Amino acid sequence: MDLSDAEAQQASDQSGVSPEIVIITGLAGAGRETAAHALEDMGWYVVYNIAPQLIRTLFDLQSQAVGRANRFAVVTDPRSGPFFNDLPEVIQDLREQEVRTRLVFLSADQNTLVRRFDSVRRPHPLQGEEGVLEGIRREREQLAPLRRMADIVIDTSPLNVHQLSMRMRKEFGEGDDHTVTVNVLSFGFKYGIPIESDYVADVRFLPNPYWVPELRDKRGIDKEVADYVLEQANAQEFIARYVDMLIPVLRGYREENKQFAAVAIGCTGGKHRSVAVAETVGDELRKLGYPVRVRHRDLGRE
């Protein structure tokens, strides 16, 4: 069940991106699933370990299900048996149908592959009775034509899983795919510190609007309360320095392939000070180009 030319064009128009398939293959132990997970984390629809003949069918089904014909990836390798031999023909057919198709080939040196198989205590899928070295030799020989026709060849010998994921992000990421999303959460200490927090800030050093009668029943998202909190001595300096402290942290998170950072800001009840400060910290991070989500865990709980 293939998309017609009209349907493919419509899907492309809806997504704003031309139809694209990324096919990941390569040597066992070279990181095929790690590379696929990186694409999946970026929003790609990924199917693992399928016969090449099914790629176009699944691509068409996915396109119809979500209304777009881009960001589709598959992992295929010699475990699919004799069906795998048809992969070059399948790739050529896809390209002739004007579907942008990129082949990613993952490789590694022999010593690295042996060490990886030893660490997980699993046999090589092609080793038979001869051992892992013979399995690696057979697979390398079988995949040699695909390596030659690959659009991207990645030697993962010197890479850990985080570095391989970042390499995939550099090759296939778009816009915010390369940016850490910051979740800013306000909370009340009397209800407990959020367990998902990476960093916790305490703003109980600021005067509490609770003791101002006309502000007591209002919340930190109300302008009167926010103005009161942010006009206090040390408030603006704290926010500026706290955001400055977060910048190298977020840079490091990005380099380590962490996609989210959870920043929790607390006051006594999570109604006034922490809410106002969390909103301002979120605004400042947005100005720096970070995607930010602000949530107030305990607002309205009192």
C-alpha angles and dihedrals in degrees: 000000000000127000113253117236089257093051092048091050091048092051090049092050092050094051098037089226129095116250110276138180125190115200116198120199139141141111122344108255094026094104107267094151093043089055091048092049089054091056091045090054088054092056101266119145103239130192119191131218103351132154111261092238090068097054097091093043093052091044090055093047092049091048092053093044097055101023097244135093102204139082097042121147136178136191114216130167142155092290087086087070122213090352088071091068090072094062096101090052092047091051092049091049092051092051092050088055089058094249109141103240124185123188117209116197120195120201140168137182121269097253092051093050093048091050092050094050090047092051093055093038094227129132122244108259092235101038099098111176096330101074139247097303092058090047091053091048093050094048094046090052093047093049098044094101091051092050089055093051096042120121092209126026117189122190103207096185094107095034131094121206093269093051092048090050090051090050089055090049091053091050099043109014123115126199111310091020086090096046131087113237112225119214109200112196128186118204145163118250091216088066095048136263114289108257092216093062121125092183129018125201125191116212097175087112087078120086111268117243086208088083092055105085096212091050101040096092095040126086137233091257089060113096095232093056095041091051091049093050097043094047092059119110112272095011098107093039091051093050093047094049093043092053090047089053092051095054098075089040092056091044089054092047090055092050089050091049095247109152100193137042121193115210115185122195117191142191130167101286105004093242110100123008101029091047094052093045093045091053091050094046089051091051092050093050091049089055087057091055101258121137104241134192117191120199131174107211100187102029108131093013096109 
